Amino acid sequence: LSYCGLALRFITEDYKLHNFILGCILYDIDSQSANNIRLFVDAQLLSFGLTLNNKIFVVTDNENKMRAAFKEKCTRIGCSIHYLSKQLEHSFTSEEIDRTFVRCTEIQKLFDNVKKVVTHVRRTHRQVKLKQKLQLYSDTRFNGAFYMLNVFLNVFDDIGSVLSSGYIDYLTGVDKDLLEEVCQFLIVFDNAINQLSEEERPTMHQVLPIRQLLIDHCEVIFEDSSELKELKLFLGERIRSVWILQDQHYICTFLHPRLKRFDTAPHEKDIAFNLVKQELLARISTPSVTTDTASKAVATDGTVIIDSTAPVNSNNLLDRCFDKPRPITSSDATPVKELNDYMALVVADEQSDDILLFWKNHEKTFPTLSKIVRDFYAIPASNTIVERLFSASKNIVTDRRTSLAEAKLNKLLFL
């Protein structure tokens, strides 16, 4: 049986973010073609009095059938965590991707040895003797390799006591130093996935800076082992080429007052500025405002952040991406005064902790930009709210409860 998860997310006029799970609904159409998926989703939305149009954003995973299903009468946004998790999966499990060999041979040997030991210990029910329960790798779990490897590292010294003799060779094939090095490297990816999957706060503005931070994290340094260098090179290149930013990512990053100068990704700044300017002009109805903009320069600098930035070793990845303090500079005149004033705004650190509260407090000063925020900041960086819905269903459909009527799963999830 297949199920379709649907969730609704929006920001009210009072700048409150709301999430509503519409359902986990039995998919009762014969094939999962793009056309059938779209027909099914449209029918389910219509039952709630909802329809898709070009002003609605739809966040899905990045499978080809989902891309095709939502290419019209909506704006599809790819799930950022799906992009990232797939590349992590390839680095540990794929020999070839897009007709290119995955050159992570030693890392994959390490992964395979750990997986064989973990599978054996769990199957023989001997892990009760360990201080921590081993985690079996699952390709449906985001960053699943990290969780398996990290728990294995935590009990590494005790594993030998619960192994059968036939599996000792797999354990001795695991280099503990390399295992520790890989786990330390993957922690940042786990932090990124956790931050981008947050449901109660806006996350779209975090995608661009965190993506850039991960690319920088994959830069090879002298101290890296040769095995980790292979992993870094592969992941860095895959993130650049596969995890493609969309216009909404640029706009949302720019509309965070502590990210608008793009200190973490200066090469993206002009793209973001021009997209925000374009969106702003499209929403301004006064002809006199829009006719003379092409020849006018708009200031892209002129902001200072008061207070110190977060420590470099902060676990919050976004803290590492905030713009650095700098003196106020003068800005050129521009017909788009609202945008110019936003660039010149002086913001204290604590004023931007709650980004929706910040825009609520500045709504009268920046009326058009604040409307853009309400529209775009409602877009989640990922579709994990639906993924968690599927995970919750595992707690309902168990080995002892397999005869539930198909429609009852949806009802039980909401009890």
Short mmCIF file of C-alpha atoms in Angstrom, two decimals:
data_model
loop_
_atom_site.label_atom_id
_atom_site.label_comp_id
_atom_site.label_asym_id
_atom_site.label_seq_id
_atom_site.Cartn_x
_atom_site.Cartn_y
_atom_site.Cartn_z
CA LEU A 1 0.00 0.00 0.00
CA SER A 2 1.12 3.54 -0.73
CA TYR A 3 0.13 6.67 1.13
CA CYS A 4 0.24 10.36 0.27
CA GLY A 5 1.11 12.88 2.99
CA LEU A 6 -0.15 16.46 2.68
CA ALA A 7 0.63 19.45 4.89
CA LEU A 8 -0.29 23.14 4.70
CA ARG A 9 1.96 25.97 5.92
CA PHE A 10 1.33 29.72 5.91
CA ILE A 11 2.05 32.97 7.75
CA THR A 12 -0.84 35.08 9.02
CA GLU A 13 -1.19 38.85 8.75
CA ASP A 14 0.00 38.94 12.36
CA TYR A 15 3.23 37.18 11.28
CA LYS A 16 2.46 33.88 12.97
CA LEU A 17 3.66 30.70 11.28
CA HIS A 18 1.13 27.85 11.14
CA ASN A 19 1.53 24.21 10.08
CA PHE A 20 -1.45 21.98 9.39
CA ILE A 21 -1.21 18.29 8.50
CA LEU A 22 -4.05 17.60 6.10
CA GLY A 23 -3.71 13.86 6.07
CA CYS A 24 -1.85 10.63 5.39
CA ILE A 25 -4.15 9.30 2.69
CA LEU A 26 -4.22 5.92 0.97
CA TYR A 27 -3.00 6.30 -2.62
CA ASP A 28 -5.55 4.18 -4.47
CA ILE A 29 -4.56 4.78 -8.10
CA ASP A 30 -2.98 1.92 -10.04
CA SER A 31 0.24 3.64 -11.12
CA GLN A 32 2.43 6.35 -9.63
CA SER A 33 2.91 8.27 -12.85
CA ALA A 34 3.42 12.02 -12.61
CA ASN A 35 -0.01 12.68 -14.08
CA ASN A 36 -1.76 10.34 -11.64
CA ILE A 37 0.08 11.78 -8.65
CA ARG A 38 -1.00 15.29 -9.61
CA LEU A 39 -4.61 14.21 -10.17
CA PHE A 40 -4.66 12.51 -6.77
CA VAL A 41 -3.16 15.49 -4.92
CA ASP A 42 -5.48 17.95 -6.67
CA ALA A 43 -8.50 15.83 -5.69
CA GLN A 44 -7.41 15.63 -2.05
CA LEU A 45 -6.77 19.36 -1.85
CA LEU A 46 -10.15 20.07 -3.43
CA SER A 47 -11.82 18.11 -0.63
CA PHE A 48 -10.48 20.82 1.71
CA GLY A 49 -11.58 23.60 -0.64
CA LEU A 50 -7.98 24.18 -1.80
CA THR A 51 -6.54 24.43 -5.31
CA LEU A 52 -3.03 24.97 -6.64
CA ASN A 53 -2.07 27.98 -8.74
CA ASN A 54 1.09 29.77 -9.81
CA LYS A 55 1.24 31.70 -6.53
CA ILE A 56 1.31 28.53 -4.43
CA PHE A 57 4.61 26.88 -3.48
CA VAL A 58 4.79 23.09 -3.30
CA VAL A 59 7.74 21.45 -1.52
CA THR A 60 8.45 17.85 -2.56
CA ASP A 61 11.35 15.44 -2.78
CA ASN A 62 13.40 15.60 -5.95
CA GLU A 63 12.44 12.40 -7.73
CA ASN A 64 11.72 12.86 -11.43
CA LYS A 65 8.06 11.91 -11.08
CA MET A 66 7.57 14.61 -8.42
CA ARG A 67 9.32 17.21 -10.56
CA ALA A 68 7.05 16.33 -13.46
CA ALA A 69 3.89 16.17 -11.35
CA PHE A 70 4.27 19.73 -10.06
CA LYS A 71 5.82 21.54 -13.00
CA GLU A 72 2.64 23.48 -13.82
CA LYS A 73 0.06 25.61 -11.96
CA CYS A 74 2.30 25.92 -8.91
CA THR A 75 5.92 26.68 -8.04
CA ARG A 76 7.74 23.52 -6.96
CA ILE A 77 10.56 23.86 -4.44
CA GLY A 78 12.97 20.96 -4.03
CA CYS A 79 13.44 19.57 -0.52
CA SER A 80 16.90 20.71 0.59
CA ILE A 81 17.40 17.82 2.98
CA HIS A 82 16.54 15.35 0.23
CA TYR A 83 19.26 16.88 -1.97
CA LEU A 84 21.80 16.65 0.84
CA SER A 85 20.87 13.23 2.19
CA LYS A 86 20.99 11.64 -1.26
CA GLN A 87 24.59 12.76 -1.76
CA LEU A 88 25.57 11.37 1.64
CA GLU A 89 23.87 8.11 0.68
CA HIS A 90 25.77 7.94 -2.63
CA SER A 91 29.12 8.54 -0.92
CA PHE A 92 28.69 5.42 1.24
CA THR A 93 26.69 3.06 -0.96
CA SER A 94 27.03 3.88 -4.68
CA GLU A 95 29.77 2.68 -7.00
CA GLU A 96 28.62 4.94 -9.82
CA ILE A 97 26.34 7.96 -10.08
CA ASP A 98 25.40 9.86 -13.24
CA ARG A 99 27.87 7.68 -15.20
CA THR A 100 30.72 8.77 -12.96
CA PHE A 101 32.56 6.50 -10.54
CA VAL A 102 32.20 7.36 -6.86
CA ARG A 103 35.80 7.50 -5.66
CA CYS A 104 35.19 6.81 -1.98
CA THR A 105 36.49 3.25 -1.97
CA GLU A 106 38.05 3.13 1.50
CA ILE A 107 35.17 4.97 3.13
CA GLN A 108 32.73 2.49 1.57
CA LYS A 109 34.82 -0.45 2.85
CA LEU A 110 34.64 1.04 6.34
CA PHE A 111 30.89 1.50 6.00
CA ASP A 112 30.34 -2.06 4.73
CA ASN A 113 32.36 -3.62 7.56
CA VAL A 114 30.46 -1.65 10.19
CA LYS A 115 27.12 -2.51 8.59
CA LYS A 116 27.90 -6.25 8.55
CA VAL A 117 28.88 -6.21 12.22
CA VAL A 118 25.83 -4.17 13.24
CA THR A 119 23.47 -6.42 11.26
CA HIS A 120 24.96 -9.52 12.89
CA VAL A 121 24.78 -8.16 16.44
CA ARG A 122 21.18 -7.03 16.05
CA ARG A 123 20.13 -10.33 14.48
CA THR A 124 21.65 -12.36 17.32
CA HIS A 125 20.07 -10.09 19.97
CA ARG A 126 23.40 -9.60 21.72
CA GLN A 127 23.32 -5.84 21.82
CA VAL A 128 21.63 -5.94 25.24
CA LYS A 129 25.17 -6.36 26.57
CA LEU A 130 26.21 -3.03 25.05
CA LYS A 131 25.79 0.35 26.71
CA GLN A 132 24.03 1.75 23.64
CA LYS A 133 21.68 0.18 21.10
CA LEU A 134 23.28 -0.22 17.68
CA GLN A 135 21.56 1.59 14.82
CA LEU A 136 21.08 -0.31 11.58
CA TYR A 137 21.58 1.76 8.43
CA SER A 138 18.41 2.82 6.63
CA ASP A 139 18.49 4.67 3.33
CA THR A 140 15.13 6.25 4.18
CA ARG A 141 16.56 7.97 7.25
CA PHE A 142 18.23 11.31 6.64
CA ASN A 143 21.99 10.98 7.30
CA GLY A 144 21.41 7.35 8.25
CA ALA A 145 25.08 6.44 7.75
CA PHE A 146 26.16 8.92 10.43
CA TYR A 147 23.83 7.46 13.05
CA MET A 148 25.02 3.91 12.41
CA LEU A 149 28.71 4.88 12.40
CA ASN A 150 28.50 7.21 15.38
CA VAL A 151 26.78 4.70 17.68
CA PHE A 152 29.23 2.03 16.52
CA LEU A 153 32.10 4.34 17.47
CA ASN A 154 30.61 4.88 20.93
CA VAL A 155 30.62 1.13 21.69
CA PHE A 156 33.62 0.19 19.54
CA ASP A 157 35.73 -1.15 22.41
CA ASP A 158 32.92 -3.44 23.59
CA ILE A 159 31.80 -4.84 20.24
CA GLY A 160 34.33 -7.68 20.20
CA SER A 161 32.80 -9.27 23.29
CA VAL A 162 29.45 -9.86 21.57
CA LEU A 163 30.72 -11.01 18.15
CA SER A 164 30.82 -14.53 16.79
CA SER A 165 34.23 -15.64 15.58
CA GLY A 166 33.15 -15.41 11.95
CA TYR A 167 32.66 -11.65 12.22
CA ILE A 168 35.89 -10.70 13.99
CA ASP A 169 37.59 -10.05 10.64
CA TYR A 170 34.98 -7.41 9.79
CA LEU A 171 35.64 -5.67 13.11
CA THR A 172 39.40 -5.72 12.66
CA GLY A 173 38.84 -4.24 9.21
CA VAL A 174 37.42 -1.10 10.83
CA ASP A 175 40.06 1.58 11.42
CA LYS A 176 38.90 3.30 14.61
CA ASP A 177 40.85 6.48 13.89
CA LEU A 178 39.29 6.77 10.44
CA LEU A 179 35.86 5.99 11.89
CA GLU A 180 36.26 8.80 14.42
CA GLU A 181 37.49 11.19 11.72
CA VAL A 182 34.50 10.44 9.48
CA CYS A 183 32.00 10.82 12.32
CA GLN A 184 33.50 14.16 13.31
CA PHE A 185 33.21 15.32 9.70
CA LEU A 186 29.56 14.19 9.43
CA ILE A 187 28.40 15.98 12.59
CA VAL A 188 28.11 19.26 10.67
CA PHE A 189 25.84 17.59 8.10
CA ASP A 190 23.66 16.27 10.90
CA ASN A 191 23.39 19.77 12.38
CA ALA A 192 22.44 21.10 8.95
CA ILE A 193 19.68 18.52 8.52
CA ASN A 194 18.29 19.25 11.98
CA GLN A 195 18.20 23.00 11.39
CA LEU A 196 16.66 22.78 7.95
CA SER A 197 13.95 20.41 9.21
CA GLU A 198 12.71 22.70 11.99
CA GLU A 199 8.94 23.14 11.73
CA GLU A 200 8.04 25.91 14.16
CA ARG A 201 10.27 28.63 12.69
CA PRO A 202 11.04 29.81 9.14
CA THR A 203 13.89 27.89 7.53
CA MET A 204 14.00 28.97 3.88
CA HIS A 205 16.53 31.75 4.56
CA GLN A 206 18.98 29.21 5.99
CA VAL A 207 19.34 27.09 2.85
CA LEU A 208 21.80 29.25 0.91
CA PRO A 209 24.22 30.04 3.77
CA ILE A 210 24.16 26.50 5.16
CA ARG A 211 24.73 25.04 1.70
CA GLN A 212 27.76 27.32 1.30
CA LEU A 213 29.00 26.41 4.79
CA LEU A 214 28.84 22.71 3.87
CA ILE A 215 30.75 23.35 0.64
CA ASP A 216 33.42 25.15 2.67
CA HIS A 217 33.39 22.28 5.17
CA CYS A 218 34.29 19.93 2.31
CA GLU A 219 37.47 21.86 1.50
CA VAL A 220 40.47 19.56 1.90
CA ILE A 221 43.04 20.49 4.55
CA PHE A 222 46.55 19.15 5.12
CA GLU A 223 45.62 17.18 8.25
CA ASP A 224 42.92 15.14 6.49
CA SER A 225 43.55 11.47 5.85
CA SER A 226 43.58 10.35 2.23
CA GLU A 227 40.27 8.55 2.80
CA LEU A 228 38.55 11.66 4.16
CA LYS A 229 39.96 13.73 1.31
CA GLU A 230 38.19 11.44 -1.15
CA LEU A 231 34.92 11.83 0.74
CA LYS A 232 35.26 15.61 0.93
CA LEU A 233 36.02 15.99 -2.76
CA PHE A 234 33.05 13.86 -3.75
CA LEU A 235 30.53 15.56 -1.45
CA GLY A 236 31.76 19.07 -2.20
CA GLU A 237 31.38 18.57 -5.93
CA ARG A 238 27.99 16.87 -5.61
CA ILE A 239 26.58 19.63 -3.40
CA ARG A 240 27.69 22.25 -5.92
CA SER A 241 26.29 20.45 -8.95
CA VAL A 242 23.14 18.76 -7.63
CA TRP A 243 21.80 20.96 -4.84
CA ILE A 244 20.60 23.79 -7.04
CA LEU A 245 19.40 27.02 -5.44
CA GLN A 246 16.13 28.54 -6.59
CA ASP A 247 15.09 32.19 -6.70
CA GLN A 248 13.18 31.86 -3.44
CA HIS A 249 16.34 30.78 -1.58
CA TYR A 250 18.17 33.92 -2.68
CA ILE A 251 15.26 36.20 -1.82
CA CYS A 252 14.70 34.72 1.63
CA THR A 253 18.38 34.95 2.52
CA PHE A 254 18.50 38.57 1.44
CA LEU A 255 15.44 39.40 3.53
CA HIS A 256 17.14 38.33 6.75
CA PRO A 257 18.75 41.52 8.13
CA ARG A 258 21.85 39.67 9.31
CA LEU A 259 22.39 37.81 6.05
CA LYS A 260 21.62 40.49 3.46
CA ARG A 261 25.27 41.34 2.72
CA PHE A 262 26.08 37.68 1.96
CA ASP A 263 29.39 37.62 3.83
CA THR A 264 29.28 33.83 3.79
CA ALA A 265 28.68 33.70 0.00
CA PRO A 266 29.65 37.07 -1.53
CA HIS A 267 29.51 35.67 -5.07
CA GLU A 268 25.74 35.17 -4.65
CA LYS A 269 24.99 38.68 -3.44
CA ASP A 270 24.28 40.40 -6.75
CA ILE A 271 21.98 37.58 -7.86
CA ALA A 272 19.96 37.88 -4.66
CA PHE A 273 19.80 41.66 -4.78
CA ASN A 274 18.54 41.71 -8.35
CA LEU A 275 15.89 39.06 -7.60
CA VAL A 276 14.57 41.03 -4.62
CA LYS A 277 14.57 44.22 -6.65
CA GLN A 278 12.67 42.46 -9.44
CA GLU A 279 10.10 41.06 -6.99
CA LEU A 280 9.75 44.43 -5.30
CA LEU A 281 9.15 46.28 -8.55
CA ALA A 282 6.60 43.69 -9.65
CA ARG A 283 4.56 44.47 -6.55
CA ILE A 284 4.75 48.25 -6.81
CA SER A 285 1.76 49.55 -8.74
CA THR A 286 2.88 53.17 -9.24
CA PRO A 287 4.23 53.49 -12.79
CA SER A 288 6.51 56.41 -11.93
CA VAL A 289 8.37 54.23 -9.49
CA THR A 290 9.17 51.47 -11.94
CA THR A 291 9.92 53.32 -15.15
CA ASP A 292 13.23 54.89 -14.18
CA THR A 293 14.88 52.05 -12.33
CA ALA A 294 17.03 50.56 -15.05
CA SER A 295 19.51 53.42 -15.14
CA LYS A 296 19.64 53.98 -11.38
CA ALA A 297 22.09 52.30 -9.05
CA VAL A 298 20.78 50.74 -5.89
CA ALA A 299 23.03 50.54 -2.86
CA THR A 300 23.83 46.99 -1.78
CA ASP A 301 25.95 47.97 1.20
CA GLY A 302 25.38 50.35 4.05
CA THR A 303 24.46 48.27 7.05
CA VAL A 304 26.06 47.67 10.42
CA ILE A 305 25.23 44.95 12.90
CA ILE A 306 25.59 46.02 16.51
CA ASP A 307 27.11 43.49 18.96
CA SER A 308 29.54 40.68 18.32
CA THR A 309 28.77 37.70 16.12
CA ALA A 310 28.38 34.19 17.48
CA PRO A 311 31.53 32.13 18.23
CA VAL A 312 32.98 30.23 15.30
CA ASN A 313 32.47 26.91 17.11
CA SER A 314 28.75 27.46 17.63
CA ASN A 315 26.59 24.38 17.01
CA ASN A 316 24.05 26.63 15.31
CA LEU A 317 25.27 26.66 11.72
CA LEU A 318 23.39 29.85 10.87
CA ASP A 319 25.33 31.73 13.56
CA ARG A 320 28.48 31.04 11.56
CA CYS A 321 26.90 32.56 8.45
CA PHE A 322 25.73 35.94 9.77
CA ASP A 323 27.32 39.03 8.25
CA LYS A 324 30.27 40.59 10.08
CA PRO A 325 29.92 44.04 11.72
CA ARG A 326 31.12 46.93 9.56
CA PRO A 327 30.84 50.71 9.50
CA ILE A 328 27.84 52.39 7.91
CA THR A 329 28.56 53.55 4.36
CA SER A 330 26.67 56.01 2.25
CA SER A 331 24.29 54.68 -0.36
CA ASP A 332 23.38 55.95 -3.79
CA ALA A 333 19.94 57.33 -4.43
CA THR A 334 17.42 54.92 -5.87
CA PRO A 335 13.80 55.04 -6.93
CA VAL A 336 13.29 51.87 -4.91
CA LYS A 337 13.54 53.77 -1.64
CA GLU A 338 12.17 50.94 0.45
CA LEU A 339 14.92 48.60 -0.67
CA ASN A 340 17.56 51.26 -0.19
CA ASP A 341 16.32 52.00 3.35
CA TYR A 342 16.38 48.30 4.19
CA MET A 343 20.00 48.05 3.10
CA ALA A 344 20.90 51.03 5.29
CA LEU A 345 19.08 49.73 8.34
CA VAL A 346 21.13 49.28 11.50
CA VAL A 347 20.07 46.12 13.31
CA ALA A 348 21.00 44.87 16.77
CA ASP A 349 21.62 41.13 17.15
CA GLU A 350 18.70 40.51 19.47
CA GLN A 351 16.27 42.27 17.13
CA SER A 352 16.67 39.59 14.46
CA ASP A 353 16.50 36.48 16.67
CA ASP A 354 12.80 36.13 15.83
CA ILE A 355 12.76 36.97 12.15
CA LEU A 356 8.96 37.14 11.86
CA LEU A 357 8.76 39.47 14.87
CA PHE A 358 11.42 41.64 13.23
CA TRP A 359 9.32 42.03 10.09
CA LYS A 360 6.15 42.57 12.09
CA ASN A 361 7.87 45.46 13.87
CA HIS A 362 9.12 46.89 10.56
CA GLU A 363 5.98 46.32 8.50
CA LYS A 364 5.11 50.03 8.27
CA THR A 365 8.67 50.96 7.34
CA PHE A 366 8.98 48.28 4.66
CA PRO A 367 5.39 47.45 3.60
CA THR A 368 6.21 45.72 0.30
CA LEU A 369 9.23 43.80 1.55
CA SER A 370 7.23 42.59 4.54
CA LYS A 371 4.57 41.19 2.20
CA ILE A 372 7.27 39.32 0.31
CA VAL A 373 8.47 37.91 3.63
CA ARG A 374 4.99 36.68 4.53
CA ASP A 375 4.72 34.90 1.18
CA PHE A 376 8.22 33.44 0.93
CA TYR A 377 9.11 32.72 4.56
CA ALA A 378 6.15 30.35 4.77
CA ILE A 379 8.04 28.02 2.40
CA PRO A 380 9.79 25.29 4.42
CA ALA A 381 13.35 24.33 3.50
CA SER A 382 12.27 20.68 3.47
CA ASN A 383 9.23 18.44 3.46
CA THR A 384 10.22 16.67 6.67
CA ILE A 385 6.84 17.40 8.26
CA VAL A 386 5.40 14.81 5.85
CA GLU A 387 8.37 12.46 6.27
CA ARG A 388 7.78 12.49 10.03
CA LEU A 389 4.15 11.65 9.36
CA PHE A 390 5.24 8.49 7.56
CA SER A 391 7.64 7.67 10.39
CA ALA A 392 4.81 8.01 12.91
CA SER A 393 2.77 5.49 10.94
CA LYS A 394 5.37 2.82 11.80
CA ASN A 395 4.30 3.10 15.42
CA ILE A 396 0.73 2.26 14.41
CA VAL A 397 1.29 -0.48 11.84
CA THR A 398 3.32 -3.03 13.81
CA ASP A 399 3.92 -6.79 13.69
CA ARG A 400 0.95 -7.21 16.00
CA ARG A 401 -1.33 -4.79 14.22
CA THR A 402 -1.37 -5.56 10.51
CA SER A 403 -5.09 -5.83 9.77
CA LEU A 404 -6.05 -2.17 9.97
CA ALA A 405 -8.41 -0.90 7.30
CA GLU A 406 -6.52 1.36 4.92
CA ALA A 407 -8.38 4.54 5.85
CA LYS A 408 -7.98 4.00 9.59
CA LEU A 409 -4.27 4.77 9.52
CA ASN A 410 -5.05 8.36 8.60
CA LYS A 411 -7.54 8.66 11.46
CA LEU A 412 -5.30 7.04 14.07
CA LEU A 413 -2.43 9.42 13.28
CA PHE A 414 -4.56 12.32 14.47
CA LEU A 415 -5.76 10.84 17.74
#
